[in-house]
Short mmCIF file of C-alpha atoms in Angstrom, two decimals:
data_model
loop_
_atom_site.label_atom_id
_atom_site.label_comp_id
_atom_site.label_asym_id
_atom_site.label_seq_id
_atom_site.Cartn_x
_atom_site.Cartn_y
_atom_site.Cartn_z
CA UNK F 1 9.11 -10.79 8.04
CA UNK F 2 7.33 -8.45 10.55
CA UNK F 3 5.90 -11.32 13.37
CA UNK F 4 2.13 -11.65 13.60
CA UNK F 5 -0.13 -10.56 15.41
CA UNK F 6 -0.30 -7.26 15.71
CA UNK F 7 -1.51 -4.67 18.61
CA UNK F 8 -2.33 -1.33 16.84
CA UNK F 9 -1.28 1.47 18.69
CA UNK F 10 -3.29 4.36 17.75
CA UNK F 11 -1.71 7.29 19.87
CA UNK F 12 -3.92 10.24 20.23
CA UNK F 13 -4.97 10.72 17.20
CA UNK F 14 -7.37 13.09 16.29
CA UNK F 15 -9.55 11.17 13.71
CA UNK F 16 -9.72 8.05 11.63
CA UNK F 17 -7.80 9.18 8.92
CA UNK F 18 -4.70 9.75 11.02
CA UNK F 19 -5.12 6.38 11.75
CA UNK F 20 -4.66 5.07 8.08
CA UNK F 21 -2.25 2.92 8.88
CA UNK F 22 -4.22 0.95 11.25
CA UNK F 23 -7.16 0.92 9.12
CA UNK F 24 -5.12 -0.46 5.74
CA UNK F 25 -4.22 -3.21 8.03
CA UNK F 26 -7.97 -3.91 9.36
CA UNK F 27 -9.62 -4.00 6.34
CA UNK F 28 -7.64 -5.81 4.38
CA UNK F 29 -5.66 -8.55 7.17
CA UNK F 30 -8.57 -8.23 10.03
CA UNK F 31 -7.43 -11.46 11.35
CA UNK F 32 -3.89 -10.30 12.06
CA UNK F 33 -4.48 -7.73 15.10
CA UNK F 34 -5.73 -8.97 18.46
CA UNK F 35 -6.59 -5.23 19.55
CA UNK F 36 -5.78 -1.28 19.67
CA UNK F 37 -3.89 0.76 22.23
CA UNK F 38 -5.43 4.41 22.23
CA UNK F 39 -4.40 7.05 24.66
CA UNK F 40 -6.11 9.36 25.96
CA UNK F 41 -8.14 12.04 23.48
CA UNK F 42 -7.41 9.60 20.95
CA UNK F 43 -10.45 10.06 18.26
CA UNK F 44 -10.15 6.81 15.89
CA UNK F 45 -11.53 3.67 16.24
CA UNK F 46 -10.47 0.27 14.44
CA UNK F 47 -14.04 -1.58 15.80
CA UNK F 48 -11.24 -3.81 18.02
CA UNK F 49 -10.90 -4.70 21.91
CA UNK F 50 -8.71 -1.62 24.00
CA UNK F 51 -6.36 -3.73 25.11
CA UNK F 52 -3.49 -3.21 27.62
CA UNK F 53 0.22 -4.35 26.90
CA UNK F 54 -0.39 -7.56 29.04
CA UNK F 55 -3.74 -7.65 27.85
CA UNK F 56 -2.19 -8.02 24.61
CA UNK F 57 0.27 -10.28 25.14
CA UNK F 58 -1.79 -12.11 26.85
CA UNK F 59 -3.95 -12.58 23.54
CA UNK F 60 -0.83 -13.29 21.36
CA UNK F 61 0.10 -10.00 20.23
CA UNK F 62 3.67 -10.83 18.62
CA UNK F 63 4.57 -6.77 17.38
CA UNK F 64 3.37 -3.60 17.96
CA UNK F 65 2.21 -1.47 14.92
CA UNK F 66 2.09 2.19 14.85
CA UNK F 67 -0.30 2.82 12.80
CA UNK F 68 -0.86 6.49 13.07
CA UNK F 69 0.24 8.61 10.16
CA UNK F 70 1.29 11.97 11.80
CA UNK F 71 2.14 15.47 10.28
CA UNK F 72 5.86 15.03 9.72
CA UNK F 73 5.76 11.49 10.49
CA UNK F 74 7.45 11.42 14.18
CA UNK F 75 7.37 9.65 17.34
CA UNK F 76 5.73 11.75 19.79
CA UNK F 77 7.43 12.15 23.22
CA UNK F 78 3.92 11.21 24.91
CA UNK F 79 4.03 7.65 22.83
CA UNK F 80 7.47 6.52 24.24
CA UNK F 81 6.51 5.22 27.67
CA UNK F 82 3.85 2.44 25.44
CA UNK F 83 6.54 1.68 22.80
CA UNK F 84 9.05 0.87 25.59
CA UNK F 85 6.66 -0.76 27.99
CA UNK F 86 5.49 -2.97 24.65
CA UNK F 87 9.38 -3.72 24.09
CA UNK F 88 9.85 -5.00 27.61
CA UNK F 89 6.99 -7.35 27.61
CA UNK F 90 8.66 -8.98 24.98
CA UNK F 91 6.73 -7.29 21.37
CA UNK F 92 8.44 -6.14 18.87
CA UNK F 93 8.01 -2.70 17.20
CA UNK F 94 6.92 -1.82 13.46
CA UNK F 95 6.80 1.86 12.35
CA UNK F 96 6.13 3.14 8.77
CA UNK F 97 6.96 6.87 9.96
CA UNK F 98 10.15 9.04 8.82
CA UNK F 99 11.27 8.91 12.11
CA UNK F 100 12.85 5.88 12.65
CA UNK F 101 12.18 3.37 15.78
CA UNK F 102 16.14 2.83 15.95
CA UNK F 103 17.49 6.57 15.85
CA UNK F 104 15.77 6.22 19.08
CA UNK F 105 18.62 5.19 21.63
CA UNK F 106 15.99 4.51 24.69
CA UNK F 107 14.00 1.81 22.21
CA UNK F 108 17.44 0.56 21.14
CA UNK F 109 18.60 -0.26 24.02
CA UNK F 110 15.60 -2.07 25.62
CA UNK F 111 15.34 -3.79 22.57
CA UNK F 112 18.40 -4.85 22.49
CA UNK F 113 17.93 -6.34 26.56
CA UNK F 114 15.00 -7.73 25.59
CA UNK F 115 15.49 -9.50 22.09
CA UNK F 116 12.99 -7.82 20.18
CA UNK F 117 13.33 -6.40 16.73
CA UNK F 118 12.65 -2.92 15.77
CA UNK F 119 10.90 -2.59 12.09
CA UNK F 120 11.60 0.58 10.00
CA UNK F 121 9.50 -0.47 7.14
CA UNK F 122 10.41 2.67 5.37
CA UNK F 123 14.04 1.94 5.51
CA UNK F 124 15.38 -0.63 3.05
CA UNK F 125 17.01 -3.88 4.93
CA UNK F 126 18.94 -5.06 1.80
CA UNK F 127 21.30 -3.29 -1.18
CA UNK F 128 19.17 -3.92 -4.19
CA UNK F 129 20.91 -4.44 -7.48
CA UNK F 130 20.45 -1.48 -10.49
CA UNK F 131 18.00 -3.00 -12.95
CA UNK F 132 18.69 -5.13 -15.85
CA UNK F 133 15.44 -5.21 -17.80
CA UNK F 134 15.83 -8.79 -18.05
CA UNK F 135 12.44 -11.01 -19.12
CA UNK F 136 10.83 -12.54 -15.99
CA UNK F 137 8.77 -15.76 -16.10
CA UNK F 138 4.94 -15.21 -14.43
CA UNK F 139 2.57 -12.29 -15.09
CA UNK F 140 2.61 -8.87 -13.20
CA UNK F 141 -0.12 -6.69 -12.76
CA UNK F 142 0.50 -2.78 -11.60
CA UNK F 143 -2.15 0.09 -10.96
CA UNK F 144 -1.06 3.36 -12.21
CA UNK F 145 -3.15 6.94 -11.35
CA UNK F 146 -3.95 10.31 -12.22
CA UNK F 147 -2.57 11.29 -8.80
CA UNK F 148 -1.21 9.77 -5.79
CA UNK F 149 -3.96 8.22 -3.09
CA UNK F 150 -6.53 7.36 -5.55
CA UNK F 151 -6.79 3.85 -4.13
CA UNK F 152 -4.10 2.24 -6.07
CA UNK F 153 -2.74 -0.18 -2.87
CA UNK F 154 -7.07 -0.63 -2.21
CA UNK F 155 -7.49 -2.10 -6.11
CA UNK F 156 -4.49 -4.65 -6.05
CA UNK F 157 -5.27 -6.09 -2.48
CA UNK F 158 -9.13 -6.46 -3.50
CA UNK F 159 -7.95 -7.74 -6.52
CA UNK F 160 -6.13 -10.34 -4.49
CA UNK F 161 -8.57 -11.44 -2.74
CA UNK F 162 -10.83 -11.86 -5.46
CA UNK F 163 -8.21 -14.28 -8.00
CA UNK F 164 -7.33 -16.64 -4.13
CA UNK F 165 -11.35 -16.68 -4.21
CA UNK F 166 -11.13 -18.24 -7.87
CA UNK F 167 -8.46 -20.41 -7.13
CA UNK F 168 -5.80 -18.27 -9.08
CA UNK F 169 -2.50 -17.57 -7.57
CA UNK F 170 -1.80 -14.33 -6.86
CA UNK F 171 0.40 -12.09 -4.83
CA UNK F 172 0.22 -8.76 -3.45
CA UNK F 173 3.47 -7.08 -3.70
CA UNK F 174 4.10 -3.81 -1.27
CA UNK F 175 5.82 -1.17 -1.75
CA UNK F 176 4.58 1.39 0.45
CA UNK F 177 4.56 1.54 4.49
CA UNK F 178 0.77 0.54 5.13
CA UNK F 179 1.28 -2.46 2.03
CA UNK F 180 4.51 -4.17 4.01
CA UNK F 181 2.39 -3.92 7.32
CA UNK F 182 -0.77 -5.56 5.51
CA UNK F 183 1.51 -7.98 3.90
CA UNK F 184 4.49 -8.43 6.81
CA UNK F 185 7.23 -7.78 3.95
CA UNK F 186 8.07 -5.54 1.01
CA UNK F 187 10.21 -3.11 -0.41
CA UNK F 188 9.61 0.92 0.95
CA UNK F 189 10.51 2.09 -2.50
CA UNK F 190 10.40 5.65 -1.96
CA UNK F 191 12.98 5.14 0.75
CA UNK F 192 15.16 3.52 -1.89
CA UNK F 193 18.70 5.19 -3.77
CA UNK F 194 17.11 6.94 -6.90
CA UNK F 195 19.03 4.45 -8.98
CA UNK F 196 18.02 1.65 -7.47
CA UNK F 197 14.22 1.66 -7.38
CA UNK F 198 13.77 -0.26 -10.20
CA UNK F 199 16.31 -2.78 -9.87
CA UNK F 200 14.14 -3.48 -6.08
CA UNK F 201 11.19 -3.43 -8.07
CA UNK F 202 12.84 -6.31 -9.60
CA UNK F 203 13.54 -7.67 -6.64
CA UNK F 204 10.03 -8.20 -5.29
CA UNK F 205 8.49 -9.79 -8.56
CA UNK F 206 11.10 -12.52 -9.02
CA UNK F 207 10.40 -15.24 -11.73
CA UNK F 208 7.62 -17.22 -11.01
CA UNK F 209 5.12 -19.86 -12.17
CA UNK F 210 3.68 -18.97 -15.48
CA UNK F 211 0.24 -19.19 -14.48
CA UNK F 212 1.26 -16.90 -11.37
CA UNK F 213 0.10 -12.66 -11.01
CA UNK F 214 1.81 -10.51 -8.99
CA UNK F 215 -0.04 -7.59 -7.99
CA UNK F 216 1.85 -4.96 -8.08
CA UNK F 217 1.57 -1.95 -4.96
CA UNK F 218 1.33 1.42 -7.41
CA UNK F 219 2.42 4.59 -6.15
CA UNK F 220 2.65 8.13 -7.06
CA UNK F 221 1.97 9.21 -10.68
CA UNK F 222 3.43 9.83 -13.94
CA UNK F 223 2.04 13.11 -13.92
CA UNK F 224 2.32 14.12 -10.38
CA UNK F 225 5.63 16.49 -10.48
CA UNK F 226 6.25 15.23 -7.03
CA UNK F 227 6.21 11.69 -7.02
CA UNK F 228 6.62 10.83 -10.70
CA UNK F 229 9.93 9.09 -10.59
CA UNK F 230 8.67 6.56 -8.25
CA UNK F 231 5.98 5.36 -10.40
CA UNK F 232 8.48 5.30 -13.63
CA UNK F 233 10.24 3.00 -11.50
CA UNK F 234 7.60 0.79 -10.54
CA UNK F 235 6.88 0.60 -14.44
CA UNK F 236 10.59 -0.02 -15.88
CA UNK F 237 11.34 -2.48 -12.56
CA UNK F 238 7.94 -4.31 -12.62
CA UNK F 239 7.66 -4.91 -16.46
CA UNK F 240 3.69 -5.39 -15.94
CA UNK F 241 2.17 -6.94 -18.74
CA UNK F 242 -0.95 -5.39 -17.18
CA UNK F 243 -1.91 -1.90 -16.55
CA UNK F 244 -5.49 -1.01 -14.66
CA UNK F 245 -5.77 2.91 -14.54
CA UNK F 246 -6.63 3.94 -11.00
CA UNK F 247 -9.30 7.58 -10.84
CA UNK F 248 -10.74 9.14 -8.20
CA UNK F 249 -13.43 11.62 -10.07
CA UNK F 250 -14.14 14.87 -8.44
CA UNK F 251 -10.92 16.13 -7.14
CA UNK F 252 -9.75 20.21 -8.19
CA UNK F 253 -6.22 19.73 -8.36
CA UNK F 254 -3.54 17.03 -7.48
CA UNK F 255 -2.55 16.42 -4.15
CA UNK F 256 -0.57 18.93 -2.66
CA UNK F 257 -0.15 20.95 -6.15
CA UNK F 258 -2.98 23.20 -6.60
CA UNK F 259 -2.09 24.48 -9.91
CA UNK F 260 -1.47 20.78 -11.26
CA UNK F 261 -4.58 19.25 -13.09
CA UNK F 262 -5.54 16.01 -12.89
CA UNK F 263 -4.49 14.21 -16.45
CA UNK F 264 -7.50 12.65 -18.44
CA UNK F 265 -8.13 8.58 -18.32
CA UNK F 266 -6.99 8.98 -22.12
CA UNK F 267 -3.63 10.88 -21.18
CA UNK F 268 -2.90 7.98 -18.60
CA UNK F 269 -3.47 5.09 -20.74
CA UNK F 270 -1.72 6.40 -23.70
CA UNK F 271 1.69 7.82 -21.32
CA UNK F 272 1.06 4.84 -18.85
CA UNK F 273 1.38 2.18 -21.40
CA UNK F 274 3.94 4.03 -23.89
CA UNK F 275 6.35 3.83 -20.77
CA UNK F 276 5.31 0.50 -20.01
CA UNK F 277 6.04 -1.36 -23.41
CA UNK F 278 9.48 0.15 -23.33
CA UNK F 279 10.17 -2.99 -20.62
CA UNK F 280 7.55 -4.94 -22.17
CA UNK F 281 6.33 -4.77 -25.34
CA UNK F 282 3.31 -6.94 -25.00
CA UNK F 283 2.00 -5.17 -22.08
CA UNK F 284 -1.96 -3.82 -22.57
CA UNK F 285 -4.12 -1.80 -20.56
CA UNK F 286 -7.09 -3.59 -19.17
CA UNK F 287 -9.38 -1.81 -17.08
CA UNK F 288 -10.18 1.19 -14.98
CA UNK F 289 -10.69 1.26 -10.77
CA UNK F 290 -12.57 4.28 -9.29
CA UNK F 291 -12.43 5.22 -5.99
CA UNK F 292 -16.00 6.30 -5.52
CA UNK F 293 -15.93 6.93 -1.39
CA UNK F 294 -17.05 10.33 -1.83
CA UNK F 295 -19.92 9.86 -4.37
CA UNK F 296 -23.30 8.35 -3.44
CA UNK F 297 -24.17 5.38 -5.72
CA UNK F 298 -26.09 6.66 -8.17
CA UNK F 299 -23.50 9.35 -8.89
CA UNK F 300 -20.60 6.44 -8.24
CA UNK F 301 -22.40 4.41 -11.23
CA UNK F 302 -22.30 7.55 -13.37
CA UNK F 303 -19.21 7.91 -12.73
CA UNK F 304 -18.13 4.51 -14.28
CA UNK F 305 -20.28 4.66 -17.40
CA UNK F 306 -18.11 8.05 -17.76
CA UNK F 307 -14.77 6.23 -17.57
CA UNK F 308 -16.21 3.27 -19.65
CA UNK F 309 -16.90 5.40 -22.25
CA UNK F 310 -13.97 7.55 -22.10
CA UNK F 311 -11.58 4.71 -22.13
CA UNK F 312 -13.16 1.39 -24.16
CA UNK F 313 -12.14 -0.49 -20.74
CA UNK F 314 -14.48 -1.83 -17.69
CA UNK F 315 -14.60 -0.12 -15.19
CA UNK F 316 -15.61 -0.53 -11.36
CA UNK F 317 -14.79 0.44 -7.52
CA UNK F 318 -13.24 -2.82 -6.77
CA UNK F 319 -14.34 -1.91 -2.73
CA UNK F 320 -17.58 -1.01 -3.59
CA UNK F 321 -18.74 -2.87 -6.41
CA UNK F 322 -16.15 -5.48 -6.22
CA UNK F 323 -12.72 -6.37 -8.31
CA UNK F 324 -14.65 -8.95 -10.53
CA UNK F 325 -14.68 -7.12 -13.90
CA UNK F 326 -11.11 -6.32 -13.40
CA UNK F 327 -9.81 -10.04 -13.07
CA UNK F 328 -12.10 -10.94 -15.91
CA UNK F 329 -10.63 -9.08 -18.18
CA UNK F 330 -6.73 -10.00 -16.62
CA UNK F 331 -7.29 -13.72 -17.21
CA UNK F 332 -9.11 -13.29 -20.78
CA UNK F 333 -6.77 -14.93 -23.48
#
């Protein structure tokens, strides 16, 4: 477990979406960071106190979060002198970027003075087993996409919130960097051995109480030539028996492959859940979530009449409209 609470450190970065880390971990745990640390020319804003180290510590800032998502995912030389200064006054350090907190031997060895931890969330702690398919007690939920960042991680933590508002119990379950800093544990699955993935999918949806949903952190996408093995993974590992398709309308390609189409609400169902029922045959699909940031609402509403109709399903943008029609139609018989 990653100690709470946090300080975000938001470098110098040049706008709010470099700072997506940060902001996963606002929105969605905004009572688990006493403050930011920005330096100077940074350009993003979490709506939280500039604090200093002491300041911090001071306020009961346990670890210090990067949450800055940089091209090529490195520490910068000019972020050092903070990450050491937050190791000596006793924080530790959490870092979802590829390079790692303890390849750095200055860090190391102050943290290893000092006592403190040093979290690589994207490097896996434990040796997880190779699948074995085997039936799980509890329900699992799992958001699959017609491309990767299409709000998948968004759905299942609104969702959350939403069935502890009921009364129903409900877990998130990360698997990406920003999830296991929202949530203070998971597994970074794309950091996993290929062979493995499912088998830590596994892992991180133990049995459970029948009456018990785990909401499952997608990623990637079946038809995303990039990342599609992850998401297989996520399917065969987390034996859902429920599958919301996750849409954001309006994009020209998929991410980072321009000559890729985005797959129709139709393709994804019918490859989603054909996948899917190889693990569990029982599993159904149940709804849709659009990401409708980019839409005003008129055209967001449109949008979700559109995938209504396309798919026989409800739809909504669980963060705009809320994630009520989607546990509806979970908990229906």
């Amino acid at each position: 477990m990653i100690k709470k609470p946090y300080l975000l450190f938001l470098g110098d970065a040049p706008d709010q979406l470099a700072a997506k880390v940060a902001r996963g971990i606002r929105d969605w745990r905004p009572g688990d960071s006493v403050g930011q640390f920005r330096l100077p020319g940074c350009a993003a804003h979490m709506n939280l106190p500039d604090l200093t180290i002491k300041e911090a510590r001071e306020a009961g800032a346990q670890t210090l979060v990067i949450g800055v998502a940089n091209r090529g995912g490195v520490i910068a030389d000019n972020w050092k002198e903070v990450l050491a200064a937050a190791l000596e006054s006793g924080m530790d350090l959490a870092s979802g970027l590829h390079n790692r907190l303890c390849d750095e031997p200055s860090l190391v060895e102050i943290a290893g003075h000092k006592g403190c931890s040093l979290h690589d969330v994207r490097t896996p702690k434990v040796d997880y087993p190779i699948a074995s398919g085997r039936k799980r007690s509890g329900k699992r939920c799992l958001g699959v996409g017609t491309d990767v960042s299409v709000g998948k991680m968004y759905m299942a933590l609104a969702m959350q919130q939403e069935m502890h508002n009921r009364g129903i119990k409900a877990s998130f379950r990360a698997t990406g960097q920003t999830g296991i800093l929202v949530e203070g544990n998971g597994v970074p699955l794309d950091g996993v051995v290929a062979d493995f993935m499912a088998g830590a999918v596994e892992s991180l949806t133990p049995d459970n109480d029948d009456d018990h949903w785990d909401l499952i952190e997608g990623q990637g996408s079946l038809f995303h030539a990039s990342y599609s093995g992850v998401t297989l993974a996520l399917i065969h590992g987390g034996q859902p028996d429920a599958l919301i398709l996750c849409h954001e309308p309006g994009r020209p390609h998929m991410r980072g492959l321009p000559s890729f189409q985005l797959p129709s609400l139709a393709q994804l169902y019918e490859t989603s859940l054909s996948m899917a029922q190889i693990v569990n045959p029982s599993c159904r699909v149940v709804g849709v979530s659009i990401n409708s940031s980019q839409f005003a609402e008129e055209d967001a509403r449109r949008c979700l009449a559109d995938a209504e109709a396309e798919t026989g399903l409800p739809a909504t943008d669980p963060i705009r409209f809320g994630a009520g029609p989607l546990v509806d139609v979970l908990i229906s018989p």
